[in-house]
Coordinates of C-alpha atoms in Angstrom, one line a residue:
Chain A
M3 CA 14.8 59.1 45.8
Q4 CA 13.2 61.1 43.3
R5 CA 11.8 57.7 41.8
R6 CA 11.1 56.1 45.3
K7 CA 8.9 59.6 45.5
F8 CA 7.4 58.9 42.3
I9 CA 5.9 55.4 42.9
K10 CA 4.3 56.1 46.0
S11 CA 2.5 59.1 45.2
V12 CA 1.3 57.2 42.5
A13 CA 0.2 54.0 44.3
S14 CA -1.1 56.4 47.0
T15 CA -3.6 57.5 44.4
S16 CA -4.3 53.1 44.3
L17 CA -7.5 53.6 41.9
I18 CA -6.1 54.9 38.5
T19 CA -8.5 53.9 36.0
S20 CA -12.3 54.3 36.2
L21 CA -14.5 52.7 35.1
G22 CA -15.6 53.5 32.0
G23 CA -18.5 54.2 30.2
F24 CA -21.8 51.9 31.4
P25 CA -22.3 52.1 35.2
L26 CA -21.8 48.7 36.9
S27 CA -24.9 49.7 38.9
A28 CA -27.1 49.4 35.8
F29 CA -26.5 45.6 36.5
A30 CA -28.3 42.8 38.7
K31 CA -25.0 41.3 40.6
E32 CA -25.4 38.0 38.8
D33 CA -25.0 39.4 35.5
L34 CA -21.3 40.2 36.1
I35 CA -18.6 38.3 36.2
K36 CA -15.4 39.5 37.6
L37 CA -11.7 38.1 36.9
T38 CA -9.0 39.6 38.7
I39 CA -5.6 39.6 37.0
L40 CA -2.6 39.7 38.9
H41 CA 0.6 40.1 37.4
T42 CA 4.5 40.3 37.8
N43 CA 7.4 40.9 35.1
D44 CA 11.2 40.5 35.5
L45 CA 11.6 39.3 38.8
H46 CA 14.8 39.1 38.3
S47 CA 15.5 36.5 41.1
R48 CA 14.7 39.5 43.9
I49 CA 14.4 37.3 46.8
E50 CA 14.6 39.5 49.2
P51 CA 14.1 42.9 49.4
F52 CA 16.6 45.6 48.4
P53 CA 19.0 45.7 51.0
M54 CA 18.6 48.9 53.3
D55 CA 21.7 50.5 51.8
G56 CA 20.8 54.1 51.1
S57 CA 20.1 52.9 47.4
R58 CA 17.0 54.1 45.1
N59 CA 15.2 50.7 46.3
E60 CA 16.0 50.2 50.0
G61 CA 13.4 48.4 51.4
L62 CA 10.9 47.4 48.2
G63 CA 9.8 44.0 46.5
G64 CA 10.6 41.2 48.6
A65 CA 8.5 37.3 47.7
A66 CA 7.1 37.0 51.2
R67 CA 5.2 40.0 51.5
R68 CA 4.4 40.0 47.7
A69 CA 2.9 36.2 48.4
T70 CA 0.9 38.3 51.7
L71 CA -0.5 40.7 49.6
I72 CA -1.4 38.0 46.3
Q73 CA -3.2 36.0 49.3
K74 CA -4.9 38.7 50.5
I75 CA -6.4 39.4 47.0
R76 CA -6.7 36.2 46.0
S77 CA -9.3 35.7 48.9
E78 CA -11.7 38.2 48.0
A79 CA -11.9 37.8 44.4
E80 CA -14.3 35.8 42.5
H81 CA -12.2 34.9 40.0
S82 CA -8.1 35.4 39.4
L83 CA -5.3 34.6 37.1
L84 CA -1.9 35.0 38.6
L85 CA 1.1 35.3 35.7
D86 CA 4.7 36.7 34.9
A87 CA 6.3 37.7 32.0
G88 CA 9.4 36.4 32.2
D89 CA 13.5 37.5 33.3
I90 CA 12.3 35.6 36.3
F91 CA 16.1 34.2 36.3
Q92 CA 19.4 36.4 37.2
G93 CA 20.2 39.7 39.2
T94 CA 21.0 38.5 42.7
P95 CA 23.0 35.4 44.0
Y96 CA 20.9 33.7 45.0
F97 CA 20.3 32.8 41.0
N98 CA 24.1 33.1 40.7
F99 CA 24.2 29.7 43.3
F100 CA 21.3 28.1 43.4
L101 CA 20.6 28.5 39.2
G102 CA 16.8 29.4 39.7
E103 CA 15.3 26.5 42.2
L104 CA 14.1 28.9 44.6
E105 CA 12.8 31.0 42.1
F106 CA 10.8 28.4 40.6
K107 CA 9.7 27.3 44.2
L108 CA 8.7 30.4 45.5
M109 CA 6.9 30.9 42.8
S110 CA 4.7 27.5 42.7
A111 CA 4.1 28.0 46.3
M112 CA 2.4 31.6 45.5
K113 CA -0.1 29.7 43.0
Y114 CA 1.5 31.2 40.0
D115 CA -0.7 29.8 36.9
A116 CA 1.8 30.6 34.2
A117 CA 4.8 32.5 32.9
T118 CA 6.5 32.9 29.7
I119 CA 10.5 33.3 29.0
G120 CA 12.8 35.8 29.6
N121 CA 16.3 36.5 27.5
H122 CA 17.7 35.7 31.3
D123 CA 15.8 32.7 31.1
F124 CA 19.0 31.5 29.3
D125 CA 21.4 32.3 31.2
A126 CA 21.8 29.1 33.2
G127 CA 21.6 28.0 30.0
I128 CA 19.1 26.0 27.8
E129 CA 19.7 22.9 29.9
G130 CA 19.7 24.9 33.2
L131 CA 16.8 26.1 32.5
A132 CA 14.9 22.6 31.5
K133 CA 16.9 21.2 35.1
Q134 CA 14.8 23.6 36.8
M135 CA 11.4 23.0 35.1
P136 CA 10.1 20.4 37.3
L137 CA 10.0 22.5 40.2
A138 CA 7.4 25.2 38.5
N139 CA 4.3 24.1 39.3
F140 CA 3.2 26.0 36.2
P141 CA 3.5 26.4 32.6
L142 CA 6.2 28.1 30.7
L143 CA 4.1 29.3 27.7
N144 CA 5.7 30.4 24.6
A145 CA 4.8 30.3 20.8
N146 CA 7.5 31.6 18.9
Y147 CA 10.7 29.8 20.5
D148 CA 11.3 26.7 18.3
F149 CA 12.6 24.5 20.9
S150 CA 12.3 21.1 19.1
D151 CA 16.2 20.6 18.7
T152 CA 16.9 22.2 22.1
E153 CA 16.7 19.6 25.6
L154 CA 13.5 22.0 26.1
N155 CA 11.1 20.3 23.5
G156 CA 7.9 18.9 24.3
K157 CA 8.5 21.6 27.8
I158 CA 7.3 24.8 26.8
K159 CA 3.4 24.7 25.3
P160 CA 2.7 27.7 23.4
Y161 CA -0.7 28.6 25.5
K162 CA -3.3 27.7 28.4
I163 CA -6.7 28.0 28.8
F164 CA -8.0 28.3 32.1
Q165 CA -12.1 27.8 33.2
K166 CA -13.0 29.8 35.7
G167 CA -16.3 29.4 36.2
D168 CA -18.1 30.6 33.2
L169 CA -15.3 32.2 31.8
K170 CA -13.2 30.9 29.7
I171 CA -9.5 32.7 29.3
G172 CA -6.8 31.9 27.1
V173 CA -3.1 32.8 27.3
F174 CA -0.5 32.5 25.8
G175 CA 3.2 33.6 25.5
V176 CA 5.8 35.7 23.1
G177 CA 9.5 36.2 23.5
I178 CA 12.3 39.2 22.1
E179 CA 14.6 38.1 20.1
L180 CA 18.0 36.1 21.5
E181 CA 20.6 36.8 19.1
G182 CA 22.4 39.4 19.7
L183 CA 20.3 39.5 23.5
V184 CA 22.2 35.9 24.9
A185 CA 25.6 34.2 24.3
A186 CA 24.3 31.6 21.3
E187 CA 26.0 28.5 23.4
M188 CA 23.1 29.7 25.9
Y189 CA 20.3 29.7 23.4
K190 CA 21.5 26.9 21.4
N191 CA 19.3 25.5 18.7
T192 CA 16.4 27.6 19.7
R193 CA 14.7 29.2 16.8
Y194 CA 13.1 32.6 17.2
L195 CA 9.9 32.6 14.9
D196 CA 8.3 36.1 14.0
P197 CA 6.1 36.6 17.3
L198 CA 3.7 38.6 15.6
K199 CA 2.8 36.0 13.3
K200 CA 2.6 33.3 16.1
A201 CA 0.7 36.2 18.7
N202 CA -1.7 36.7 15.6
H203 CA -2.2 32.9 14.6
Y204 CA -2.8 31.7 18.9
A205 CA -5.2 34.8 19.3
K206 CA -7.3 33.8 16.9
M207 CA -7.4 29.8 17.9
L208 CA -8.2 30.6 21.0
R209 CA -11.1 33.5 19.8
K210 CA -12.7 31.5 17.1
E211 CA -11.7 27.8 18.3
E212 CA -12.0 28.4 21.9
K213 CA -14.1 30.5 21.9
C214 CA -12.4 32.2 24.8
D215 CA -14.3 34.9 26.8
L216 CA -10.5 36.6 27.5
V217 CA -7.6 36.5 25.3
I218 CA -4.3 37.1 27.5
C219 CA -0.6 37.7 25.9
L220 CA 2.2 37.7 28.2
S221 CA 4.9 39.0 26.4
H222 CA 8.9 39.8 27.1
L223 CA 8.8 41.8 23.9
G224 CA 9.4 45.0 26.1
Y225 CA 7.3 48.0 26.2
K226 CA 8.3 49.9 23.0
Y227 CA 11.2 51.1 20.9
R228 CA 12.2 54.4 18.9
G229 CA 12.1 52.8 15.5
D230 CA 9.5 49.8 14.3
K231 CA 11.0 46.6 16.1
I232 CA 8.2 44.6 17.6
S233 CA 6.8 45.8 20.7
D234 CA 4.1 45.7 23.3
I235 CA 2.9 48.9 21.3
V236 CA 3.4 47.3 18.0
L237 CA 1.5 44.1 18.6
A238 CA -1.3 45.3 20.1
Q239 CA -1.4 47.7 17.0
Q240 CA -1.1 45.1 14.4
S241 CA -3.1 42.4 16.0
K242 CA -6.2 41.3 16.2
N243 CA -8.0 38.6 19.0
I244 CA -5.8 40.4 22.0
D245 CA -7.5 41.7 24.3
V246 CA -4.3 42.1 27.3
I247 CA -1.0 41.9 26.9
I248 CA 1.2 42.0 30.1
G249 CA 4.7 43.1 29.0
G250 CA 8.0 42.8 30.1
H251 CA 11.9 43.0 29.4
T252 CA 12.3 46.7 29.4
H253 CA 11.7 47.6 33.4
T254 CA 9.1 50.2 32.7
F255 CA 6.8 51.3 35.1
M256 CA 4.0 52.0 34.0
K257 CA 1.6 54.7 35.3
S258 CA -1.4 52.9 34.6
A259 CA -2.4 50.0 32.0
E260 CA -2.9 52.1 28.3
T261 CA -5.1 51.3 25.4
Y262 CA -4.5 51.3 21.9
Y263 CA -6.6 49.5 18.7
N264 CA -5.5 46.4 17.2
L265 CA -6.6 46.3 13.3
D266 CA -9.9 45.4 14.3
Q267 CA -9.8 49.1 15.7
K268 CA -10.9 46.9 18.6
E269 CA -9.2 48.0 21.9
V270 CA -6.1 46.2 23.4
I271 CA -4.4 46.6 27.4
V272 CA -1.1 46.9 27.9
N273 CA 0.7 46.7 31.5
Q274 CA 4.0 46.4 32.3
V275 CA 5.1 46.7 36.3
G276 CA 9.3 47.6 36.2
W277 CA 10.7 44.9 37.1
A278 CA 12.4 42.9 40.3
G279 CA 8.7 42.6 41.8
M280 CA 8.8 46.3 43.5
M281 CA 4.9 46.4 42.5
L282 CA 2.4 44.1 41.3
G283 CA 0.1 45.0 38.5
R284 CA -3.8 44.2 38.9
L285 CA -6.4 44.2 36.2
D286 CA -9.8 43.6 37.2
F287 CA -11.8 42.5 34.3
Y288 CA -15.7 43.0 34.2
F289 CA -17.9 40.7 32.2
E290 CA -21.3 40.9 31.2
R291 CA -22.9 37.8 31.4
N292 CA -24.4 36.3 28.1
R293 CA -28.2 35.5 28.2
K294 CA -29.7 37.5 25.0
G295 CA -27.2 37.4 22.7
K296 CA -27.0 41.2 22.7
C297 CA -24.5 43.0 25.4
V298 CA -26.0 46.0 27.0
G299 CA -22.7 47.7 28.2
C300 CA -20.2 47.2 24.9
G301 CA -19.0 49.9 23.2
N302 CA -17.7 52.1 25.3
S303 CA -14.2 52.5 25.8
L304 CA -12.6 49.6 28.4
I305 CA -10.9 51.7 30.2
K306 CA -11.3 55.5 30.5
Chain B
M9 CA -16.9 39.3 17.3
R10 CA -19.9 40.4 18.4
K11 CA -21.3 39.0 14.7
F12 CA -20.4 35.9 15.4
T13 CA -22.1 35.7 18.5
F14 CA -25.2 37.2 16.5
F15 CA -24.6 34.3 13.7
L16 CA -24.6 31.7 16.8
F17 CA -27.7 33.0 18.6
G18 CA -29.5 33.2 15.3
L19 CA -28.4 29.5 14.9
C20 CA -30.0 28.4 18.2
L21 CA -33.3 29.9 17.8
L22 CA -33.9 28.2 14.5
G23 CA -33.4 25.4 16.2
L24 CA -30.2 23.9 14.6
Q25 CA -29.1 21.8 18.1
L26 CA -26.4 20.5 15.9
I27 CA -23.8 22.9 17.1
S28 CA -23.3 24.4 20.8
C29 CA -24.3 27.0 21.6
K30 CA -21.5 28.1 24.3
S31 CA -22.9 31.8 25.3
V32 CA -20.5 34.3 25.0
N33 CA -19.3 36.7 28.0
Y34 CA -18.8 40.3 26.9
L35 CA -15.4 42.2 28.8
T36 CA -16.8 45.7 29.1
N37 CA -15.4 47.4 32.2
V38 CA -11.0 46.9 33.5
E39 CA -9.8 48.7 36.6
A40 CA -6.7 49.2 36.4
N41 CA -4.1 49.2 39.9
R42 CA 0.1 48.8 40.6
L43 CA -0.2 48.1 44.5
D44 CA 3.9 48.4 46.0
V45 CA 5.5 46.1 47.8
S46 CA 7.2 47.4 50.3
S47 CA 7.8 48.1 53.7
E48 CA 5.3 51.0 54.4
S49 CA 2.8 48.5 52.6
N50 CA 1.4 46.5 56.2
L51 CA 2.3 43.9 54.4
V52 CA 3.5 41.0 56.9
P53 CA 5.9 38.7 54.9
D54 CA 3.7 35.6 54.5
P55 CA 5.7 33.1 56.9
A56 CA 5.5 29.8 54.1
I57 CA 7.4 31.5 52.1
T58 CA 9.9 32.9 54.2
K59 CA 10.4 29.2 55.7
L60 CA 11.3 28.3 52.1
I61 CA 14.0 30.7 51.6
T62 CA 15.5 30.3 54.7
P63 CA 17.6 27.4 54.3
Y64 CA 18.7 28.9 51.3
K65 CA 19.4 32.5 52.6
I66 CA 21.5 30.3 55.4
E67 CA 23.8 28.9 52.7
L68 CA 24.5 31.8 50.4
D69 CA 24.9 34.4 53.5
K70 CA 27.3 32.5 54.7
V71 CA 29.2 32.4 51.6
M72 CA 28.5 36.3 50.8
N73 CA 29.5 36.7 54.3
E74 CA 32.9 35.4 54.2
V75 CA 35.5 37.9 55.0
I76 CA 38.0 37.4 51.4
G77 CA 40.3 40.7 51.8
E78 CA 40.5 44.0 52.3
T79 CA 41.1 47.4 51.1
A80 CA 43.2 50.5 52.8
I81 CA 41.4 53.1 51.2
D82 CA 37.7 54.0 49.9
L83 CA 37.3 52.4 46.4
K84 CA 34.6 55.1 44.6
K85 CA 33.4 55.5 41.5
E86 CA 34.0 57.8 39.9
R87 CA 35.0 59.7 36.0
P88 CA 36.7 59.4 34.4
E89 CA 39.3 58.2 36.7
S90 CA 38.6 56.6 40.3
T91 CA 40.1 54.5 43.0
L92 CA 37.5 51.7 42.3
G93 CA 37.6 52.2 38.5
N94 CA 41.7 51.2 38.9
W95 CA 40.8 48.7 40.9
M96 CA 38.9 46.9 38.8
A97 CA 40.7 47.3 35.5
D98 CA 44.0 46.3 36.7
A99 CA 42.4 43.6 38.6
I100 CA 41.0 42.5 35.0
H101 CA 44.0 43.2 33.8
R102 CA 46.0 41.0 35.5
K103 CA 43.5 38.4 35.7
A104 CA 43.2 38.5 31.7
E105 CA 47.2 37.9 31.4
E106 CA 47.1 35.0 33.8
K107 CA 44.4 33.3 31.7
L108 CA 46.1 33.9 28.3
G109 CA 49.5 33.3 29.5
E110 CA 50.9 36.7 27.6
P111 CA 50.9 39.9 28.4
I112 CA 48.4 42.5 28.0
D113 CA 48.6 46.5 26.9
F114 CA 46.3 47.1 28.7
A115 CA 42.3 46.5 30.3
I116 CA 38.7 48.7 30.4
Q117 CA 35.7 48.2 32.2
N118 CA 32.8 50.4 31.2
Y119 CA 31.7 52.6 34.1
G120 CA 27.9 51.8 33.7
G121 CA 28.7 48.7 34.5
I122 CA 29.7 49.3 38.2
R123 CA 27.0 48.5 39.8
I124 CA 27.7 50.1 43.7
P125 CA 29.1 53.3 44.1
V126 CA 31.7 52.5 46.6
I127 CA 33.6 49.9 48.4
K128 CA 34.3 51.2 52.1
K129 CA 37.9 51.4 53.8
G130 CA 38.3 47.7 54.9
V131 CA 37.6 44.2 55.2
I132 CA 35.6 43.5 51.2
T133 CA 33.3 40.2 51.8
R134 CA 32.2 37.8 48.6
G135 CA 28.1 39.5 48.3
K136 CA 30.6 43.1 48.1
I137 CA 31.8 41.9 45.1
Y138 CA 28.4 40.3 43.8
E139 CA 26.9 43.3 44.3
L140 CA 29.7 45.2 42.3
M141 CA 29.1 42.9 39.4
P142 CA 25.7 40.7 39.3
F143 CA 25.8 40.2 36.3
D144 CA 28.0 37.1 34.0
N145 CA 29.9 39.2 31.7
K146 CA 33.3 37.4 30.9
I147 CA 36.6 39.1 30.0
L148 CA 37.6 39.2 26.5
V149 CA 40.4 39.8 24.7
L150 CA 40.4 42.4 21.3
Y151 CA 43.5 42.6 19.0
L152 CA 43.3 45.9 17.6
N153 CA 45.7 48.2 15.1
K154 CA 46.2 52.0 16.0
S155 CA 43.2 53.6 14.8
E156 CA 41.2 50.9 16.3
V157 CA 42.8 51.7 19.8
E158 CA 42.0 55.5 18.5
E159 CA 38.2 54.6 17.9
L160 CA 37.8 53.2 21.4
V161 CA 39.5 55.8 23.0
Q162 CA 37.6 58.4 21.5
H163 CA 34.4 56.6 22.3
I164 CA 34.8 56.1 25.9
V165 CA 36.2 60.0 26.1
S166 CA 33.0 60.9 24.7
A167 CA 31.9 58.7 27.8
R168 CA 33.3 61.2 29.6
G169 CA 35.6 58.3 30.6
W170 CA 35.5 54.9 31.9
P171 CA 38.2 52.6 34.3
V172 CA 41.3 51.6 32.7
S173 CA 44.0 49.9 33.6
Y174 CA 48.0 50.6 34.2
G175 CA 49.5 50.3 31.1
I176 CA 47.2 53.1 29.3
K177 CA 47.5 56.9 30.0
I178 CA 44.6 59.0 28.5
N179 CA 45.1 62.3 27.8
E180 CA 42.4 64.7 26.9
L181 CA 45.0 68.2 25.4
T182 CA 41.7 70.1 23.5
K183 CA 38.8 68.5 22.0
E184 CA 40.9 67.6 19.1
D185 CA 44.0 66.4 20.5
I186 CA 44.0 63.4 22.6
S187 CA 47.2 62.0 24.1
I188 CA 48.2 58.4 24.4
T189 CA 50.7 56.3 25.3
I190 CA 51.0 52.4 26.3
N191 CA 53.9 51.2 28.6
E192 CA 54.8 55.3 28.1
K193 CA 54.9 54.8 24.3
A194 CA 53.1 56.5 21.7
L195 CA 51.0 54.2 19.3
E196 CA 52.5 53.1 16.3
E197 CA 51.0 51.9 13.2
G198 CA 51.4 48.0 12.3
L199 CA 51.3 47.1 15.8
I200 CA 48.6 45.1 17.3
Y201 CA 47.8 45.8 21.1
K202 CA 46.3 43.5 23.0
V203 CA 43.4 45.0 24.9
A204 CA 40.5 42.9 28.1
L205 CA 37.5 44.2 28.5
P206 CA 33.8 42.5 29.4
D207 CA 32.4 41.1 26.4
Y208 CA 29.4 43.2 26.8
I209 CA 31.0 45.8 25.6
A210 CA 32.9 43.7 22.8
N211 CA 29.9 42.4 21.3
G212 CA 28.4 46.0 21.0
G213 CA 26.9 46.8 24.4
S214 CA 27.0 50.4 25.5
R215 CA 27.2 52.6 22.0
S216 CA 30.4 50.1 21.2
Y217 CA 29.3 48.6 17.4
F218 CA 32.8 49.5 16.3
L219 CA 34.2 46.6 18.8
K220 CA 31.6 43.7 17.2
D221 CA 33.4 42.4 14.2
K222 CA 36.7 42.3 15.7
K223 CA 39.5 39.5 16.0
R224 CA 39.0 38.5 19.7
K225 CA 39.7 35.3 22.2
D226 CA 37.0 34.7 24.9
L227 CA 39.2 33.7 28.3
Q228 CA 35.8 31.8 29.7
Y229 CA 36.3 33.9 32.9
F230 CA 33.7 35.4 34.9
I231 CA 34.7 39.3 36.0
R232 CA 32.9 39.0 39.1
D233 CA 35.1 35.5 39.0
A234 CA 38.4 37.7 38.2
L235 CA 37.2 40.2 41.0
I236 CA 37.4 38.1 43.5
Q237 CA 40.6 36.0 42.9
D238 CA 42.1 39.6 42.8
V239 CA 41.2 40.6 46.0
V240 CA 42.0 36.6 46.8
D241 CA 45.2 36.8 45.9
F242 CA 46.2 40.4 47.9
R243 CA 45.3 38.5 50.9
S244 CA 47.7 35.7 50.1
K245 CA 50.3 37.6 49.9
N246 CA 49.4 39.7 52.7
E247 CA 49.0 42.6 51.0
V248 CA 45.8 45.3 51.4
I249 CA 44.2 47.0 48.0
N250 CA 45.3 50.8 47.6
S251 CA 44.6 51.9 44.2
P252 CA 45.3 55.8 44.1
K253 CA 43.5 58.2 41.1
E254 CA 47.6 58.8 39.5
G255 CA 46.5 60.4 36.6
R256 CA 45.6 57.8 34.2
F257 CA 42.4 59.6 32.1
I258 CA 42.6 63.5 31.7
I259 CA 39.6 65.2 30.1
V260 CA 39.2 68.7 29.2
K261 CA 36.9 69.8 32.3
K262 CA 33.9 71.1 29.8
E263 CA 33.3 74.6 29.4
E264 CA 29.4 75.2 30.7

């Protein structure tokens, strides 16, 4: 019960961050481009809201209500992307019985733009995931699993570039080490590669070669751990060229997005919204349209 | 990034039009929000999504609402011993023996793996067992010697008690002295005990790291399926579940 109260009180003051630094009113409307990123993580087959059984999460979540919210925001947004950070599968009988079929159909109907792969997305085996993929009208992105000796060979791309008006947005995915977390017979010959190395490689490529205005990492690494295990925070601090990390796995209800400084002393935004679709994350990015090669509003903190 | 742009811009000014001068858009501000998806957020369910769900829901409800058996008492989750825990551990014990084809000594179920607080007296639906055990944990049999059984018992005593099956009795007499009997007998050196438990625990979950390298047999049997079968078996014998607390697991009351 405490948890619910907490969530409600935070959500009621829904504007969590103020606009940092330069007042937006300083720009003419045509100077600014706005991009709205909507995101979920760890949906865990929560198709219907949690049952009204007196438990902590009763009445929360539900795909049909989330769809309404997404549609409303999308209809008002200049440009938008809808992303998911993995663990789409497992957690209700919908998965036990239909093995992810409905999860992918619903996300396609909601017009998700991309998702990454979580450890539970292997729960019907690698061939189980491969079997449902034709139902997903959105790419599953991962840059640090080598699927070349599996049924997913050629089906998973490391990144995708989205063109939204004048904005070019690069999105790539990274996943957690599977050994010890997923039964070996489920992930089979999938090879886990260093997510930090792969993230830096693709982020650099998206930034320098593809000249993306925004580089987004969909991560199923987890928010943070004791010790130096790779996490979203470690990735943020040890990376270059990533602007945003949309996380999952640890089911962390972050009160607000956080910023960390990367190896270039540039800000990286990290966000995660719990699990089971109880919340929808929303990040609105404001870009100064460049005409003169000089940024007026730069040099300020992105999120205050 | 900025320097790089200046450089490109400079090239443009110099009239070197060999490379395209894509203008760069600068990220200057970010607003972050998290939005509730709940019955109180005035969101009308999207009819197209509901329509997609409906046939699956109907099919699922048919299976999940099926009554598969009955319990004579409220099965409640408690520590160290409970009516719900006793039935679950007993069911794992029975089904592990059937699958293995030979007797085992006892079974355990980790407390945290029990996902609902109670199964009320009366009929039990298949859906209730899915709520109780949503994840696909499987039954493993571990082969443990005396000191390994003692280590396991010590571990679950320090977790303030997990469900254990018939066959084992644990009595924490003092902090230092835990009495363990298996089939009414004290543990013996040189004997190997067969213990059925969730693969999650055998693979080191819930801080059970010491079990990771122990000899084992994977029964390839989901705990949930075993529990459902156990409920069905009671019914087919015209019996109802009744698993009262009987003093299997006694721990010293914490003096605080």
